[in-house]
CSV table of C-alpha atoms in Angstrom, one decimal:
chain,number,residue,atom,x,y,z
A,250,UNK,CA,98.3,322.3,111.0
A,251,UNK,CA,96.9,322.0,114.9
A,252,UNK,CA,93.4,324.2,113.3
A,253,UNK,CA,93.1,321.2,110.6
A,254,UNK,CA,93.6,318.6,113.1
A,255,UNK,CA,91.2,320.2,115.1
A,256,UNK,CA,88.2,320.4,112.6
A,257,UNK,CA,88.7,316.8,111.4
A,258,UNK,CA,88.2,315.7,115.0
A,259,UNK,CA,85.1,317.7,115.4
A,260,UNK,CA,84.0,316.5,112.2
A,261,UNK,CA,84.8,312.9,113.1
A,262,UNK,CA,83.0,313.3,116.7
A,263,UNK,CA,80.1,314.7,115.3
A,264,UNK,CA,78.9,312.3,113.0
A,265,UNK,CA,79.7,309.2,115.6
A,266,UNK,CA,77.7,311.3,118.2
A,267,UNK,CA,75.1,311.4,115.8
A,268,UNK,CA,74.5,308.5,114.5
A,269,UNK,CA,75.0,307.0,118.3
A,270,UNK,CA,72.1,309.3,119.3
A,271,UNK,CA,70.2,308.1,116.4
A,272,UNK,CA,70.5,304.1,118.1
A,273,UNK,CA,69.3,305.3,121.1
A,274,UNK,CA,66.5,307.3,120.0
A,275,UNK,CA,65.3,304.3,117.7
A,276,UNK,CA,65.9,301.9,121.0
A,277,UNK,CA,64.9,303.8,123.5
A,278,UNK,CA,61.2,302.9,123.6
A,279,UNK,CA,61.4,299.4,122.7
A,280,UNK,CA,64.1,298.6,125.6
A,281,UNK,CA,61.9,300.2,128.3
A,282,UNK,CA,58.8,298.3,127.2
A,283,UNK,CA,60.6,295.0,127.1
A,284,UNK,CA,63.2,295.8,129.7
A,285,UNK,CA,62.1,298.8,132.4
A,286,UNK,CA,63.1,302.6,132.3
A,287,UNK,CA,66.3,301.9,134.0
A,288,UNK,CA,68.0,299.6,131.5
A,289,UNK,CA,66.3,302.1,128.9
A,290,UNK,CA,68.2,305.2,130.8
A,291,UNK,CA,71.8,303.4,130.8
A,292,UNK,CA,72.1,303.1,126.5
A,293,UNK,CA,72.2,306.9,126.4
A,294,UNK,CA,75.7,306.1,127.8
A,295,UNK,CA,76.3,305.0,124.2
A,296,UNK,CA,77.4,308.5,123.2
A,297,UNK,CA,80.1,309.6,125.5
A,298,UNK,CA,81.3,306.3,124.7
A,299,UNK,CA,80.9,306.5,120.7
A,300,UNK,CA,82.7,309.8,121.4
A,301,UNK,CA,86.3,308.6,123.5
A,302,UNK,CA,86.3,305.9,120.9
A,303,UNK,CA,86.8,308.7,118.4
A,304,UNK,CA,89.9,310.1,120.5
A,305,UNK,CA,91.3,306.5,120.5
A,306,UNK,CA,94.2,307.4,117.7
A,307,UNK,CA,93.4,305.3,114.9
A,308,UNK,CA,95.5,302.3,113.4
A,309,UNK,CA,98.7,303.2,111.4
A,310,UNK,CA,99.2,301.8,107.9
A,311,UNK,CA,103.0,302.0,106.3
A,312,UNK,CA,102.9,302.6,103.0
A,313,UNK,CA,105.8,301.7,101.5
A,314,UNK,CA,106.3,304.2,98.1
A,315,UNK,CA,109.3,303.9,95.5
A,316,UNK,CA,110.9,307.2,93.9
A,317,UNK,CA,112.9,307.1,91.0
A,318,UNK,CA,115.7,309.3,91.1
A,319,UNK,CA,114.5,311.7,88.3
A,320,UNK,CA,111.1,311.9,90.1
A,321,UNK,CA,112.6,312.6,93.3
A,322,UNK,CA,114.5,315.6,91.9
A,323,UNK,CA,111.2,317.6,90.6
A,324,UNK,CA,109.3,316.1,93.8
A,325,UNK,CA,111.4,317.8,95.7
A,326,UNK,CA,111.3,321.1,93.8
A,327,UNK,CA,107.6,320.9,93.4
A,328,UNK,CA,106.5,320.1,96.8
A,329,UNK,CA,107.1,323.2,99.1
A,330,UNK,CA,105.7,325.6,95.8
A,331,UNK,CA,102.1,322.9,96.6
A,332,UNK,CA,102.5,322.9,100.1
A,333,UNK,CA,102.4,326.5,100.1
A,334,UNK,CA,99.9,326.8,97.7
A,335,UNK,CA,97.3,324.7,99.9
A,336,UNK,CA,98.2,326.0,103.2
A,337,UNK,CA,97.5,329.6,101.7
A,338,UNK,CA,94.1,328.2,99.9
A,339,UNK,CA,92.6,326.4,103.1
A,340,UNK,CA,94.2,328.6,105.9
A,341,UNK,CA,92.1,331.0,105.9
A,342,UNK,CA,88.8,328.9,105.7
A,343,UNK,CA,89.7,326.3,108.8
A,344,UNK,CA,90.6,329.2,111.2
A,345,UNK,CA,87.5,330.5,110.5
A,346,UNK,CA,85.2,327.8,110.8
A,347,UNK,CA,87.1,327.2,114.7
A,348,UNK,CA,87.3,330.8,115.8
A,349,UNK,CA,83.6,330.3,114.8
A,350,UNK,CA,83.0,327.4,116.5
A,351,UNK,CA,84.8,328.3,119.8
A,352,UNK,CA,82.2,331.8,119.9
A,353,UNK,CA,78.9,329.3,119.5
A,354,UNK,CA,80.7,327.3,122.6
A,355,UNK,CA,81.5,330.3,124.5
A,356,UNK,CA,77.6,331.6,123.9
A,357,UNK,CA,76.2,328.3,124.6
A,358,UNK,CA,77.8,327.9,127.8
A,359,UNK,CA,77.1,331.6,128.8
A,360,UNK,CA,73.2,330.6,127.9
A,361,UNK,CA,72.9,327.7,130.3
A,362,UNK,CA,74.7,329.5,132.8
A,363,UNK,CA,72.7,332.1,133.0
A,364,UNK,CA,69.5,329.3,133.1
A,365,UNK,CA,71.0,327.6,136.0
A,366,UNK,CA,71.9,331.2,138.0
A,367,UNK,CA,68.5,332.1,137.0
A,368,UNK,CA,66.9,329.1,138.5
A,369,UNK,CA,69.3,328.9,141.5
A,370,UNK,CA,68.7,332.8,142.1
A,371,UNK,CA,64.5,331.8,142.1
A,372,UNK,CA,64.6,329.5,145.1
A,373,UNK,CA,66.0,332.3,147.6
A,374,UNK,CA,67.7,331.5,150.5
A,375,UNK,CA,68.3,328.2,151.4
A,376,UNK,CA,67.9,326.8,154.7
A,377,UNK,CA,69.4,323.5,156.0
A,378,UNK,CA,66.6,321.0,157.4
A,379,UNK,CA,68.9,317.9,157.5
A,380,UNK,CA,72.4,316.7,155.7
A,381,UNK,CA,71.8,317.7,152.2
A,382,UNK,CA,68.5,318.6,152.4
A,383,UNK,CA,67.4,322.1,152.4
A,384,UNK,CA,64.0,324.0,152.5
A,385,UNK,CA,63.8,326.8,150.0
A,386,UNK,CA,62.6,330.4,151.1
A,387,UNK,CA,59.9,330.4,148.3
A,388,UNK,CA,57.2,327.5,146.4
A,389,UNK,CA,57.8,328.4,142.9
A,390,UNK,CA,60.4,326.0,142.7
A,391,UNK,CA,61.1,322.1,143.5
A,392,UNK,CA,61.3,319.4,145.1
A,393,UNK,CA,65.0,319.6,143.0
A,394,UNK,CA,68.2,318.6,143.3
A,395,UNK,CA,70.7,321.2,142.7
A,396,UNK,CA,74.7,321.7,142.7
A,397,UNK,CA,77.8,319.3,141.1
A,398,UNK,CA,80.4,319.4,143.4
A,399,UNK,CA,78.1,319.2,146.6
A,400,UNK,CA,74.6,318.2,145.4
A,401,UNK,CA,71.6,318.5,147.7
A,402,UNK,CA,67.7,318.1,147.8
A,403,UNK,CA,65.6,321.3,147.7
A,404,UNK,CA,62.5,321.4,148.9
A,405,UNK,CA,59.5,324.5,147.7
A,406,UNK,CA,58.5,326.4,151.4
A,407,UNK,CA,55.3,324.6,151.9
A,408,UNK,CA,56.9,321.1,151.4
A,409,UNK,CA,54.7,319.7,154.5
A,410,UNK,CA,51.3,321.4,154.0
A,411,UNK,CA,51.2,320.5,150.3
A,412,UNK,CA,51.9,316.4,150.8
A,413,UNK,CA,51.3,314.3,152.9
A,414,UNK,CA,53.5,312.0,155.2
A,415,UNK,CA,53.7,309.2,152.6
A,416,UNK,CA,54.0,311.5,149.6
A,417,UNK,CA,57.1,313.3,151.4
A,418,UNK,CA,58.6,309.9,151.6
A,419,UNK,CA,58.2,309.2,148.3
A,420,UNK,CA,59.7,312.5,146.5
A,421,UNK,CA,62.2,312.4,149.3
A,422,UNK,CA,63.6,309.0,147.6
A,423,UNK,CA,63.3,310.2,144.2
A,424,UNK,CA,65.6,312.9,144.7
A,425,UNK,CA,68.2,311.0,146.5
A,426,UNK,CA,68.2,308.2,144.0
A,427,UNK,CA,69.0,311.4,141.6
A,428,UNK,CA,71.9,312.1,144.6
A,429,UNK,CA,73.0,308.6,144.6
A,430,UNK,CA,73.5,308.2,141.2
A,431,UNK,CA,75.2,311.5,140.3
A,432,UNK,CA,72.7,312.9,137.8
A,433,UNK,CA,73.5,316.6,138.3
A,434,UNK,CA,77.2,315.3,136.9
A,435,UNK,CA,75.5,313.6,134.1
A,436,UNK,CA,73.6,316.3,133.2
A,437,UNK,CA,76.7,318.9,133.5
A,438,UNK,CA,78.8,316.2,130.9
A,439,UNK,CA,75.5,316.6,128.8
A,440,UNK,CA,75.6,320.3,128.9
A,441,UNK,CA,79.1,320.6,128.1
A,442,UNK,CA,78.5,318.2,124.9
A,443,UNK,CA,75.9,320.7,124.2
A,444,UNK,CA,77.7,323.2,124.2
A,445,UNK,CA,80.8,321.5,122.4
A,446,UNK,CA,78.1,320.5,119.5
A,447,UNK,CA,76.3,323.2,119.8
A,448,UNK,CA,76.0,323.4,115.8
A,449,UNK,CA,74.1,319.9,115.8
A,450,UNK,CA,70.3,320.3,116.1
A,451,UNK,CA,70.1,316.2,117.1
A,452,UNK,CA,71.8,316.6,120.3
A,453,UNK,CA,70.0,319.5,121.7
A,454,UNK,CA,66.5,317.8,120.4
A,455,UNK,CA,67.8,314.6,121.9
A,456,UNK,CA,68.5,316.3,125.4
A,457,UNK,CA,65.2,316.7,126.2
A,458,UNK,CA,64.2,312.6,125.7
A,459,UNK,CA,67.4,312.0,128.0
A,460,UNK,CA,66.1,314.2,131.0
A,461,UNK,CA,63.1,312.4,130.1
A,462,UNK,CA,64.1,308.9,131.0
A,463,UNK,CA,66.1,310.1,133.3
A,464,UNK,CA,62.9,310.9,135.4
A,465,UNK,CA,61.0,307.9,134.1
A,466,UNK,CA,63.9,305.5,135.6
A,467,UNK,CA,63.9,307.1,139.2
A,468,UNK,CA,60.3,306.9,138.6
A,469,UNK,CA,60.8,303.4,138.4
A,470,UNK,CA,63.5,302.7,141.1
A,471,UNK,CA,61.0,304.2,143.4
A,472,UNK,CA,58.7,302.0,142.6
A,473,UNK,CA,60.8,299.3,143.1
A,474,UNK,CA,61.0,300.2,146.8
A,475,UNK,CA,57.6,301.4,147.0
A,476,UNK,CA,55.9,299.0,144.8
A,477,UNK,CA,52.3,299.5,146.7
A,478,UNK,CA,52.7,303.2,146.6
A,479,UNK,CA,52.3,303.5,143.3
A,480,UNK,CA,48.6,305.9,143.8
A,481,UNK,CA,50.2,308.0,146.4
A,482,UNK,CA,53.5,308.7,143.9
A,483,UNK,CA,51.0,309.8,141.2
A,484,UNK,CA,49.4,312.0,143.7
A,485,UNK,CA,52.6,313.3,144.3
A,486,UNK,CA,53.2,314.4,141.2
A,487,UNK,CA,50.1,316.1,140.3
A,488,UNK,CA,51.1,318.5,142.8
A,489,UNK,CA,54.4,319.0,142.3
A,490,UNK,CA,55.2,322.3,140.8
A,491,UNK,CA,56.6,321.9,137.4
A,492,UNK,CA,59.3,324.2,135.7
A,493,UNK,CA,58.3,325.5,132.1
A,494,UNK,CA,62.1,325.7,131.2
A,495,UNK,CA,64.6,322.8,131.8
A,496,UNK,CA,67.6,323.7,133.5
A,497,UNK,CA,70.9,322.5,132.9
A,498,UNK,CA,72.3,320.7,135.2
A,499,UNK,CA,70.0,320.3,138.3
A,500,UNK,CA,67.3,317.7,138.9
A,501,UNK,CA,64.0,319.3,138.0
A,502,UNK,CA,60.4,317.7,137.6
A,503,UNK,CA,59.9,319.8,134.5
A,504,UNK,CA,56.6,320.5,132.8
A,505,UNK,CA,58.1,319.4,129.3
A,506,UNK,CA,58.0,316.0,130.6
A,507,UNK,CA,55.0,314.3,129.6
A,508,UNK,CA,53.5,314.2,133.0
A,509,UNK,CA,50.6,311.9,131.5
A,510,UNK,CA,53.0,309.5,130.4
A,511,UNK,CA,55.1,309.4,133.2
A,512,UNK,CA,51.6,308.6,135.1
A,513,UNK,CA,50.7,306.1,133.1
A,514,UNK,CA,53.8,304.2,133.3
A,515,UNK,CA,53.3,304.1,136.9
A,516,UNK,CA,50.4,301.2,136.0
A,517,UNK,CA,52.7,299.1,134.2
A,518,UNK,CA,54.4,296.0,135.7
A,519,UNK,CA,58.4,296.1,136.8
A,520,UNK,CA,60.2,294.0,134.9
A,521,UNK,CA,61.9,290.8,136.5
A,522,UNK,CA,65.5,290.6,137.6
A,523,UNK,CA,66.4,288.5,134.9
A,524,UNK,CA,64.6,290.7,132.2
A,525,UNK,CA,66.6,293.5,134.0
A,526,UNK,CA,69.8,291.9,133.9
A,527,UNK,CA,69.1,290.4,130.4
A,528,UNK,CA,68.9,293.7,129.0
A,529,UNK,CA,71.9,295.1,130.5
A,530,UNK,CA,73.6,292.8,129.0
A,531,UNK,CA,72.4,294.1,125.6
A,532,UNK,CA,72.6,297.5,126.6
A,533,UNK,CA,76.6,296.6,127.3
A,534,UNK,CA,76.8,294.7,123.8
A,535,UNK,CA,75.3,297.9,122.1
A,536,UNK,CA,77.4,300.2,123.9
A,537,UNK,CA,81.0,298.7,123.1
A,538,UNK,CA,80.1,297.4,119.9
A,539,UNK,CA,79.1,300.8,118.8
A,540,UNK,CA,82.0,302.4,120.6
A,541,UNK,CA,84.1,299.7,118.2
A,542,UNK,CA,82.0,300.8,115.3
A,543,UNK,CA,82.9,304.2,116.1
A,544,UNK,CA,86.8,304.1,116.1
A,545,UNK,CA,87.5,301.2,113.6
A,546,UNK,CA,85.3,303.7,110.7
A,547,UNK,CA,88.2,306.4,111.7
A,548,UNK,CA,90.4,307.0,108.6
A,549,UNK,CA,93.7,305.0,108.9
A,550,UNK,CA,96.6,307.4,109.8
A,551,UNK,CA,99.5,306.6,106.5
């Protein structure tokens, strides 16, 4: 039945999603000491991977069985009364467990809507300075970068008194590297896997050390640009005004990131190019040999 086919997906998806998160949790650290916060950021693209490996329909294997004439006869008496007998035994059970698991989606995503319309509804009006940038009619919120289908940067009211010229410059390029690389999508497809598994403790736990290196490697592509700035971005960020509650899907310097630690990672050394590269290379060997991993473990469809 379409319910049964249903769960074991789910059931299948779940466990490779897990078990991908728990290689990038273990890896995570150890690839941005050796290799930067950038290369560290990109293996987290190990679980949407892991996860359309698991919709790649698995191999077929014939089976080739032999009936005897006798055996057929009672097979085919037999098999509707057992066929009957386990759809009416598990029926019941599998609906259950979806119509269950559809309600915990449909709650989930009402949750972090009502986050985002929340934080969207606390930066009042917005007002355009310059293309996709806008200046927000309050200073309890931002810098930020908000919206999926048109993103833009959001600055709090007193953007210019509280930095100065350089320090403008320098959250100005942290939130269009956010822009240029499409993190408000990313963070939408990791919202919607949140709320797809919302039943798995891992992934939400695990959402928060994403957004985490998330910031740490535009931390670190600014850098790149800026290497001499590296005071004045600290600066920066001890006055920034820091969300107590992530939000979804938009760009936030939240206060559940360790600002200490993102501080102190400002001291360290950029990696070379050819450490960069090197461990992209890795990060690509780790993602598509777990992505094998994931759909060669599938059961074999018979």
């Amino acid at each position: 039945m379409m319910s049964d086919d249903v769960m074991k997906l789910l059931t299948e998806a779940t466990f490779a999603s897990s078990a991908a998160i728990a290689i990038v949790l273990v890896l995570r650290v150890p690839m941005r000491q050796l290799f930067g916060a950038s290369v560290a950021y990109t293996l987290w693209s190990l679980i949407p991977l892991a996860l359309i490996a698991v919709l790649i329909p698995a191999r077929d294997v014939v089976v080739t069985t032999i009936i005897q004439p006798t055996t057929a006869s009672v097979s085919a008496a037999v098999a509707p009364m057992l066929t009957a007998a386990a759809v009416q035994a598990n029926d019941n059970p599998v609906n259950l467990a979806l119509m269950l698991w559809i309600a915990g989606m449909v709650l989930c995503a009402f949750w972090f809507a009502r986050q985002q319309q929340k934080f969207i509804g606390s930066l009042g009006a917005l007002n355009l300075c310059y293309e996709k940038v806008f200046l927000a009619d309050n200073n309890s919120q931002g810098p930020a970068v908000v919206g999926v289908v048109q993103p833009r940067i959001v600055l709090p009211l007193d953007f210019e008194r509280r930095y100065s010229r350089e320090e403008q410059n320098l959250i100005l390029t942290h939130e269009k590297i956010h822009l240029e690389r499409g993190d408000t999508r990313i963070n939408l497809v990791a919202a919607a896997l949140r709320c797809i598994f919302w039943f798995n403790p891992l992934l939400h736990w695990a959402d928060g050390r994403f957004r985490f290196d998330q910031e740490l490697s535009t931390d670190a592509n600014v850098l790149s640009r800026f290497p001499a700035a590296r005071k004045s971005y600290a600066d920066a960020m001890l006055k920034t005004q820091m969300a107590i509650i992530g939000f979804p899907i938009a760009c936030h310097w939240q206060a559940h990131h360790p600002l200490k630690e993102r501080i102190l990672m400002l001291k360290k050394a950029t990696p070379g190019k050819i450490y960069r590269l090197s461990g992209l290379c890795l990060v690509a060997v780790l993602c598509f040999g777990g992505a094998f991993a994931a759909w060669s473990t599938q059961p074999a469809n018979g």
